[in-house]
Amino acid sequence: MSVDVSIRAVLRAPQVARVLLGSQLGRLPTASGPLALLLFARQSLSLAVAGLLVAAYTAGMAVGTPLLARAVDRWRQPPVLWAAAVVSGLGFGAVALTGGHLAGAVTGAAVAGLGTPPLEACLRTLWPALLPPGTVPTAYTLDIAVQEVIFVVGPLVTLLAVTVGGPAAGLFAAAVVQLAGTAVYALSPAARSWRGVAAVRHWAGPLRVPRFAVMMLGVVGVGAAVGSIAVAVTGYAEAAGDRRLSGWLLAAQATGALVGGLCWTRVRPGGPGRLPLLAAALTVGFLPLLLAPGPVPMAGLLAVSGLALPPVLTAVFLTAERLAEPGTVAEAFAWVSTAFVVGSAAGSALAGVSAGVRYGLVVAPAAALLGAVVLWTVARPARAVGLTASRGA
């Protein structure tokens, strides 16, 4: 008997629409939070400090997400998510109430990032329990594709809040939206009934598996490629004489990623062997950007460059699920997100210091190529590359 693996079949499954919506809503601050911090710092502190606040927030997420996911693996989802959302909200509130004190603002931003609820990792642990095995890859891809909406809606929420209530309102809006999304997700029967797997755990968690650890290096490369684009496109827009173009150009790339993800739900996912091929496709998609044509064709090229991103990340998450040892799946998913964020920050920095528009655009294909090479080693049979973990250690 064949299994309906369409998006409609996934969304019709009990509780899927609720947990997907709650997770996406709770993750809005990952896109709205940095902008809220930037706008607040520009008004209350200085533009030079703005980057420091965003860096503190990003660093907090990089540290906190795997730790919180590890707690989920060992315990349950709702208590960890509630505690994290409250801590993160207090961090945003602390930044808003610092009165322009640098140390307090940086600390608050770091706390806001550190407490970011690991909703992405938690959601992906639910798919095998909510859906037939054949539809789980579709759910992964759907989640990744819809996630692109976050990076369009999130900044709009911040801009609306700041317009109505001033710079601090953007920070409070991020905290409220995050708590609301966490509530929708954490109160669902699926999240409340989920339990971690009883297992003997190693202090290194999923990173104990060498192939998984190597794959994270590949994800850093993919993240660097994607992160560099925002900075490079901003430079392109400034060179074109209209900085406002950057928003439309990045929206074009997000649209391409959304379309690519929705189309990929109709393709059989295959195994880890597809990882390097998909990463190579991502690399090829970035190459035409080096032409830096006029704004309209550039928007088209950016849309094309986004097509392969959801398939790549879907393959990464499916591989992570296979490689993770029992009792470490949530943390494994969190490490994927963390590696991507770290890579994105590195790519942004590299593109920022690159001279000229085309040199900034070089970072994306170069980083994606490095990621593809690393992911190729993961896709090879473990015995051929000596990356099999010792389960008895």
Tab-separated table of C-alpha atoms in Angstrom:
chain	number	residue	atom	x	y	z
A	1	MET	CA	0.000	0.000	0.000
A	2	SER	CA	1.484	3.346	-1.063
A	3	VAL	CA	1.767	6.205	1.406
A	4	ASP	CA	0.619	9.712	0.466
A	5	VAL	CA	3.729	11.844	1.015
A	6	SER	CA	2.245	15.147	-0.188
A	7	ILE	CA	2.271	18.360	1.833
A	8	ARG	CA	-1.498	18.090	2.175
A	9	ALA	CA	-1.173	14.633	3.723
A	10	VAL	CA	1.400	15.927	6.213
A	11	LEU	CA	-0.719	18.905	7.246
A	12	ARG	CA	-3.844	16.748	7.590
A	13	ALA	CA	-2.162	14.517	10.159
A	14	PRO	CA	-3.370	15.196	13.733
A	15	GLN	CA	-1.496	17.978	15.567
A	16	VAL	CA	0.956	18.650	12.735
A	17	ALA	CA	-0.459	22.045	11.751
A	18	ARG	CA	-0.509	23.179	15.384
A	19	VAL	CA	3.057	22.240	16.272
A	20	LEU	CA	4.361	23.578	12.945
A	21	LEU	CA	2.582	26.915	13.447
A	22	GLY	CA	3.646	27.205	17.089
A	23	SER	CA	7.245	26.399	16.259
A	24	GLN	CA	7.394	28.901	13.412
A	25	LEU	CA	5.800	31.622	15.552
A	26	GLY	CA	8.165	30.969	18.430
A	27	ARG	CA	11.140	31.112	16.069
A	28	LEU	CA	10.253	34.556	14.679
A	29	PRO	CA	12.726	36.287	17.049
A	30	THR	CA	15.619	34.538	15.318
A	31	ALA	CA	14.873	36.973	12.474
A	32	SER	CA	13.200	39.842	14.333
A	33	GLY	CA	15.508	39.865	17.379
A	34	PRO	CA	18.740	40.945	15.633
A	35	LEU	CA	16.938	43.783	13.841
A	36	ALA	CA	15.267	44.867	17.094
A	37	LEU	CA	18.674	44.951	18.795
A	38	LEU	CA	20.170	46.937	15.911
A	39	LEU	CA	17.397	49.536	15.918
A	40	PHE	CA	17.487	49.876	19.704
A	41	ALA	CA	21.274	50.275	19.786
A	42	ARG	CA	21.251	52.840	16.996
A	43	GLN	CA	18.738	54.952	18.923
A	44	SER	CA	19.851	54.436	22.534
A	45	LEU	CA	23.558	53.594	22.281
A	46	SER	CA	25.490	53.856	19.016
A	47	LEU	CA	25.718	52.187	15.645
A	48	ALA	CA	29.112	50.772	16.620
A	49	VAL	CA	27.529	48.997	19.585
A	50	ALA	CA	24.718	47.556	17.451
A	51	GLY	CA	26.953	44.881	15.970
A	52	LEU	CA	28.200	43.972	19.436
A	53	LEU	CA	24.652	43.356	20.680
A	54	VAL	CA	23.810	41.153	17.697
A	55	ALA	CA	27.074	39.246	18.165
A	56	ALA	CA	26.266	38.680	21.854
A	57	TYR	CA	22.770	37.459	20.949
A	58	THR	CA	24.121	35.107	18.268
A	59	ALA	CA	26.842	33.778	20.568
A	60	GLY	CA	24.245	33.141	23.265
A	61	MET	CA	22.148	31.105	20.827
A	62	ALA	CA	25.179	29.133	19.672
A	63	VAL	CA	25.965	28.137	23.259
A	64	GLY	CA	22.457	27.721	24.612
A	65	THR	CA	20.685	25.797	21.858
A	66	PRO	CA	22.656	22.523	22.161
A	67	LEU	CA	22.594	22.675	25.968
A	68	LEU	CA	18.832	23.191	26.086
A	69	ALA	CA	18.294	20.428	23.520
A	70	ARG	CA	20.433	18.111	25.638
A	71	ALA	CA	18.108	18.855	28.571
A	72	VAL	CA	15.145	17.986	26.330
A	73	ASP	CA	16.749	14.644	25.408
A	74	ARG	CA	17.206	13.813	29.075
A	75	TRP	CA	13.822	15.036	30.295
A	76	ARG	CA	10.774	16.470	28.525
A	77	GLN	CA	10.081	19.278	26.075
A	78	PRO	CA	7.588	21.654	27.782
A	79	PRO	CA	9.494	22.454	31.019
A	80	VAL	CA	12.681	23.230	29.094
A	81	LEU	CA	10.837	25.326	26.509
A	82	TRP	CA	8.895	27.332	29.106
A	83	ALA	CA	12.004	28.071	31.158
A	84	ALA	CA	13.979	29.032	28.060
A	85	ALA	CA	11.268	31.368	26.739
A	86	VAL	CA	11.035	33.157	30.091
A	87	VAL	CA	14.816	33.571	30.354
A	88	SER	CA	15.074	34.829	26.781
A	89	GLY	CA	12.196	37.250	27.316
A	90	LEU	CA	13.866	38.608	30.441
A	91	GLY	CA	17.014	39.114	28.378
A	92	PHE	CA	15.165	41.159	25.759
A	93	GLY	CA	13.477	43.133	28.528
A	94	ALA	CA	16.808	43.789	30.231
A	95	VAL	CA	18.219	45.283	27.041
A	96	ALA	CA	15.183	47.548	26.696
A	97	LEU	CA	15.465	48.753	30.303
A	98	THR	CA	19.234	49.315	30.446
A	99	GLY	CA	18.895	53.037	29.901
A	100	GLY	CA	21.830	53.070	27.521
A	101	HIS	CA	24.298	51.155	29.709
A	102	LEU	CA	26.576	49.136	27.446
A	103	ALA	CA	27.436	46.293	29.834
A	104	GLY	CA	23.797	45.723	30.746
A	105	ALA	CA	22.690	45.763	27.115
A	106	VAL	CA	25.354	43.270	26.022
A	107	THR	CA	24.567	40.976	28.955
A	108	GLY	CA	20.841	41.153	28.245
A	109	ALA	CA	21.388	40.349	24.560
A	110	ALA	CA	23.553	37.350	25.464
A	111	VAL	CA	20.895	36.089	27.904
A	112	ALA	CA	18.173	36.552	25.266
A	113	GLY	CA	20.174	34.386	22.885
A	114	LEU	CA	21.177	31.852	25.527
A	115	GLY	CA	17.546	31.244	26.450
A	116	THR	CA	16.209	30.946	22.910
A	117	PRO	CA	13.838	27.937	23.054
A	118	PRO	CA	15.115	25.024	20.901
A	119	LEU	CA	11.795	24.800	19.068
A	120	GLU	CA	13.381	23.773	15.787
A	121	ALA	CA	15.104	20.756	17.327
A	122	CYS	CA	12.053	19.837	19.410
A	123	LEU	CA	9.712	19.954	16.429
A	124	ARG	CA	11.895	17.639	14.382
A	125	THR	CA	11.947	15.030	17.124
A	126	LEU	CA	8.140	14.880	16.911
A	127	TRP	CA	7.849	14.042	13.219
A	128	PRO	CA	8.530	10.281	13.571
A	129	ALA	CA	5.837	10.080	16.264
A	130	LEU	CA	3.236	12.087	14.342
A	131	LEU	CA	3.723	10.798	10.798
A	132	PRO	CA	4.258	7.539	8.891
A	133	PRO	CA	7.961	6.954	8.097
A	134	GLY	CA	7.493	7.712	4.413
A	135	THR	CA	6.199	11.226	5.081
A	136	VAL	CA	8.836	12.312	7.629
A	137	PRO	CA	11.227	13.670	4.941
A	138	THR	CA	8.353	15.728	3.524
A	139	ALA	CA	7.761	17.206	6.978
A	140	TYR	CA	11.450	18.107	7.312
A	141	THR	CA	11.451	19.862	3.947
A	142	LEU	CA	8.137	21.621	4.590
A	143	ASP	CA	9.405	22.968	7.904
A	144	ILE	CA	12.661	24.182	6.333
A	145	ALA	CA	10.831	25.795	3.400
A	146	VAL	CA	8.217	27.549	5.536
A	147	GLN	CA	11.034	28.750	7.773
A	148	GLU	CA	11.928	31.201	4.998
A	149	VAL	CA	8.724	33.076	5.854
A	150	ILE	CA	10.255	33.841	9.259
A	151	PHE	CA	12.940	35.953	7.628
A	152	VAL	CA	10.297	38.005	5.830
A	153	VAL	CA	7.671	38.312	8.573
A	154	GLY	CA	10.086	38.661	11.518
A	155	PRO	CA	11.644	41.972	10.438
A	156	LEU	CA	8.189	43.307	9.513
A	157	VAL	CA	6.956	42.577	13.055
A	158	THR	CA	9.931	44.473	14.464
A	159	LEU	CA	9.469	47.450	12.154
A	160	LEU	CA	5.757	47.645	12.997
A	161	ALA	CA	6.439	47.499	16.741
A	162	VAL	CA	9.186	50.140	16.520
A	163	THR	CA	6.982	52.414	14.410
A	164	VAL	CA	4.150	52.211	16.932
A	165	GLY	CA	6.029	52.107	20.235
A	166	GLY	CA	9.629	53.141	19.676
A	167	PRO	CA	12.916	51.161	19.647
A	168	ALA	CA	12.268	49.296	22.910
A	169	ALA	CA	8.926	48.040	21.568
A	170	GLY	CA	10.738	45.886	19.024
A	171	LEU	CA	12.497	44.034	21.836
A	172	PHE	CA	9.300	43.518	23.824
A	173	ALA	CA	7.527	42.321	20.668
A	174	ALA	CA	10.231	39.696	20.117
A	175	ALA	CA	9.798	38.441	23.684
A	176	VAL	CA	5.988	38.306	23.460
A	177	VAL	CA	5.908	36.567	20.074
A	178	GLN	CA	8.476	34.027	21.249
A	179	LEU	CA	6.474	33.252	24.384
A	180	ALA	CA	3.226	32.986	22.405
A	181	GLY	CA	4.710	30.556	19.901
A	182	THR	CA	6.261	28.510	22.686
A	183	ALA	CA	2.869	28.317	24.401
A	184	VAL	CA	1.097	27.110	21.252
A	185	TYR	CA	3.729	24.417	20.774
A	186	ALA	CA	4.424	23.371	24.371
A	187	LEU	CA	0.735	22.999	25.266
A	188	SER	CA	0.094	20.592	22.386
A	189	PRO	CA	-0.545	16.954	23.345
A	190	ALA	CA	2.297	15.841	21.068
A	191	ALA	CA	4.888	17.963	22.873
A	192	ARG	CA	3.538	17.079	26.317
A	193	SER	CA	3.564	13.338	25.652
A	194	TRP	CA	7.044	13.168	24.085
A	195	ARG	CA	9.767	11.592	26.207
A	196	GLY	CA	13.481	11.271	25.655
A	197	VAL	CA	15.007	7.832	25.114
A	198	ALA	CA	16.628	6.216	28.142
A	199	ALA	CA	20.263	5.638	27.216
A	200	VAL	CA	23.819	5.801	28.498
A	201	ARG	CA	25.036	9.204	27.344
A	202	HIS	CA	28.526	10.439	26.602
A	203	TRP	CA	29.562	13.948	27.644
A	204	ALA	CA	30.161	14.877	23.986
A	205	GLY	CA	26.620	13.943	22.991
A	206	PRO	CA	26.149	13.471	19.234
A	207	LEU	CA	29.565	15.026	18.567
A	208	ARG	CA	31.002	11.756	19.845
A	209	VAL	CA	30.107	10.242	16.471
A	210	PRO	CA	32.971	11.321	14.168
A	211	ARG	CA	30.894	11.382	10.980
A	212	PHE	CA	28.375	13.657	12.669
A	213	ALA	CA	31.108	15.996	13.906
A	214	VAL	CA	32.599	16.183	10.414
A	215	MET	CA	29.168	16.896	8.947
A	216	MET	CA	28.871	19.902	11.267
A	217	LEU	CA	31.976	21.366	9.633
A	218	GLY	CA	30.237	20.995	6.285
A	219	VAL	CA	27.144	22.734	7.660
A	220	VAL	CA	29.359	25.612	8.823
A	221	GLY	CA	30.442	26.002	5.194
A	222	VAL	CA	26.839	26.040	3.976
A	223	GLY	CA	25.913	28.550	6.678
A	224	ALA	CA	28.848	30.773	5.722
A	225	ALA	CA	27.682	30.783	2.119
A	226	VAL	CA	24.153	31.819	3.058
A	227	GLY	CA	25.258	34.342	5.683
A	228	SER	CA	27.608	36.114	3.302
A	229	ILE	CA	24.820	36.871	0.855
A	230	ALA	CA	23.004	39.370	3.103
A	231	VAL	CA	26.141	41.486	3.480
A	232	ALA	CA	27.195	41.137	-0.156
A	233	VAL	CA	23.710	42.060	-1.381
A	234	THR	CA	23.693	45.138	0.850
A	235	GLY	CA	26.980	46.187	-0.750
A	236	TYR	CA	25.509	45.513	-4.190
A	237	ALA	CA	22.462	47.680	-3.402
A	238	GLU	CA	24.654	50.539	-2.177
A	239	ALA	CA	26.764	50.322	-5.333
A	240	ALA	CA	23.541	50.419	-7.362
A	241	GLY	CA	22.584	53.644	-5.597
A	242	ASP	CA	19.559	52.391	-3.651
A	243	ARG	CA	20.126	50.616	-0.355
A	244	ARG	CA	16.432	49.721	-0.169
A	245	LEU	CA	17.010	47.213	-2.964
A	246	SER	CA	18.683	44.854	-0.501
A	247	GLY	CA	15.381	43.975	1.163
A	248	TRP	CA	13.732	43.086	-2.137
A	249	LEU	CA	16.744	41.124	-3.335
A	250	LEU	CA	16.941	39.067	-0.141
A	251	ALA	CA	13.186	38.486	-0.349
A	252	ALA	CA	13.750	37.098	-3.856
A	253	GLN	CA	16.276	34.613	-2.502
A	254	ALA	CA	13.907	33.617	0.312
A	255	THR	CA	11.155	33.095	-2.264
A	256	GLY	CA	13.464	30.862	-4.270
A	257	ALA	CA	14.227	28.809	-1.170
A	258	LEU	CA	10.519	28.497	-0.379
A	259	VAL	CA	9.768	27.316	-3.923
A	260	GLY	CA	12.725	24.930	-3.869
A	261	GLY	CA	11.584	23.433	-0.598
A	262	LEU	CA	7.984	22.984	-1.699
A	263	CYS	CA	9.124	21.333	-4.931
A	264	TRP	CA	11.540	19.072	-3.048
A	265	THR	CA	8.671	17.636	-0.999
A	266	ARG	CA	7.640	15.815	-4.175
A	267	VAL	CA	11.051	14.124	-4.555
A	268	ARG	CA	12.180	10.945	-2.823
A	269	PRO	CA	14.825	12.140	-0.342
A	270	GLY	CA	17.356	9.335	-0.798
A	271	GLY	CA	20.212	8.711	1.623
A	272	PRO	CA	23.304	10.608	2.797
A	273	GLY	CA	24.864	9.995	-0.621
A	274	ARG	CA	22.863	12.926	-1.967
A	275	LEU	CA	24.457	15.377	0.461
A	276	PRO	CA	27.510	16.335	-1.636
A	277	LEU	CA	25.451	16.458	-4.835
A	278	LEU	CA	22.957	18.852	-3.288
A	279	ALA	CA	25.738	20.957	-1.765
A	280	ALA	CA	27.389	21.079	-5.186
A	281	ALA	CA	24.091	22.271	-6.680
A	282	LEU	CA	23.985	25.010	-4.043
A	283	THR	CA	27.531	26.028	-5.011
A	284	VAL	CA	26.665	26.189	-8.703
A	285	GLY	CA	23.610	28.302	-7.890
A	286	PHE	CA	25.802	30.958	-6.276
A	287	LEU	CA	28.258	31.265	-9.194
A	288	PRO	CA	26.071	33.422	-11.528
A	289	LEU	CA	25.837	36.052	-8.779
A	290	LEU	CA	29.449	36.962	-9.575
A	291	LEU	CA	28.146	38.636	-12.742
A	292	ALA	CA	26.417	41.240	-10.526
A	293	PRO	CA	23.989	42.319	-13.292
A	294	GLY	CA	21.208	44.898	-12.966
A	295	PRO	CA	18.705	44.695	-10.075
A	296	VAL	CA	15.984	42.773	-11.945
A	297	PRO	CA	18.197	39.973	-13.304
A	298	MET	CA	20.062	39.968	-9.987
A	299	ALA	CA	16.774	39.252	-8.214
A	300	GLY	CA	16.213	36.331	-10.566
A	301	LEU	CA	19.704	34.962	-9.943
A	302	LEU	CA	19.222	35.261	-6.184
A	303	ALA	CA	15.944	33.359	-6.426
A	304	VAL	CA	17.754	30.586	-8.306
A	305	SER	CA	20.544	30.562	-5.701
A	306	GLY	CA	18.007	29.802	-2.981
A	307	LEU	CA	16.418	26.790	-4.677
A	308	ALA	CA	18.874	24.168	-3.403
A	309	LEU	CA	19.069	25.306	0.233
A	310	PRO	CA	16.017	23.424	1.631
A	311	PRO	CA	17.025	20.157	-0.099
A	312	VAL	CA	20.538	20.457	1.356
A	313	LEU	CA	19.257	21.077	4.877
A	314	THR	CA	16.670	18.294	4.567
A	315	ALA	CA	19.446	15.853	3.669
A	316	VAL	CA	21.526	17.130	6.591
A	317	PHE	CA	18.726	16.612	9.112
A	318	LEU	CA	17.885	13.153	7.778
A	319	THR	CA	21.560	12.198	8.022
A	320	ALA	CA	21.798	13.669	11.525
A	321	GLU	CA	18.837	11.553	12.611
A	322	ARG	CA	20.568	8.417	11.286
A	323	LEU	CA	23.961	9.205	12.820
A	324	ALA	CA	22.788	10.354	16.261
A	325	GLU	CA	23.047	7.798	19.046
A	326	PRO	CA	19.910	6.955	21.073
A	327	GLY	CA	18.971	9.741	23.452
A	328	THR	CA	20.816	12.464	21.524
A	329	VAL	CA	18.511	13.238	18.586
A	330	ALA	CA	17.233	16.612	19.833
A	331	GLU	CA	20.772	17.730	20.617
A	332	ALA	CA	21.936	16.533	17.191
A	333	PHE	CA	19.300	18.679	15.495
A	334	ALA	CA	20.326	21.606	17.698
A	335	TRP	CA	23.965	21.211	16.689
A	336	VAL	CA	22.942	21.448	13.030
A	337	SER	CA	21.210	24.763	13.744
A	338	THR	CA	24.168	25.998	15.786
A	339	ALA	CA	26.689	25.058	13.096
A	340	PHE	CA	24.607	26.903	10.516
A	341	VAL	CA	24.369	30.021	12.715
A	342	VAL	CA	28.114	30.000	13.427
A	343	GLY	CA	28.843	29.610	9.728
A	344	SER	CA	26.408	32.380	8.858
A	345	ALA	CA	28.134	34.762	11.257
A	346	ALA	CA	31.545	33.854	9.821
A	347	GLY	CA	30.294	34.313	6.257
A	348	SER	CA	28.844	37.718	7.109
A	349	ALA	CA	32.164	38.790	8.598
A	350	LEU	CA	34.147	37.561	5.578
A	351	ALA	CA	31.841	39.296	3.118
A	352	GLY	CA	31.992	42.465	5.209
A	353	VAL	CA	35.769	42.755	5.028
A	354	SER	CA	35.939	41.807	1.338
A	355	ALA	CA	36.786	44.667	-0.997
A	356	GLY	CA	34.275	45.364	-3.748
A	357	VAL	CA	30.886	43.909	-4.586
A	358	ARG	CA	32.156	40.947	-6.601
A	359	TYR	CA	34.715	39.985	-3.974
A	360	GLY	CA	31.954	39.926	-1.379
A	361	LEU	CA	29.911	37.691	-3.661
A	362	VAL	CA	32.850	35.292	-4.018
A	363	VAL	CA	32.443	34.176	-0.394
A	364	ALA	CA	29.184	32.290	-1.070
A	365	PRO	CA	30.362	29.854	-3.767
A	366	ALA	CA	33.756	29.430	-2.089
A	367	ALA	CA	32.230	28.554	1.288
A	368	ALA	CA	29.586	26.321	-0.300
A	369	LEU	CA	32.300	24.462	-2.214
A	370	LEU	CA	34.272	23.825	0.973
A	371	GLY	CA	31.076	22.601	2.618
A	372	ALA	CA	30.373	20.274	-0.306
A	373	VAL	CA	33.856	18.753	-0.076
A	374	VAL	CA	33.429	18.084	3.647
A	375	LEU	CA	29.942	16.641	3.165
A	376	TRP	CA	31.347	14.317	0.497
A	377	THR	CA	33.495	12.661	3.173
A	378	VAL	CA	30.374	12.151	5.301
A	379	ALA	CA	28.497	10.572	2.409
A	380	ARG	CA	31.215	7.990	1.758
A	381	PRO	CA	30.867	4.628	3.546
A	382	ALA	CA	32.136	4.946	7.110
A	383	ARG	CA	34.606	2.081	6.745
A	384	ALA	CA	36.230	3.777	3.770
A	385	VAL	CA	37.077	6.977	5.613
A	386	GLY	CA	37.648	5.628	9.101
A	387	LEU	CA	34.887	7.700	10.653
A	388	THR	CA	32.928	4.997	12.423
A	389	ALA	CA	32.265	5.796	16.068
A	390	SER	CA	33.303	3.413	18.809
A	391	ARG	CA	30.062	2.637	20.569
A	392	GLY	CA	31.695	0.952	23.505
A	393	ALA	CA	33.819	3.878	24.657
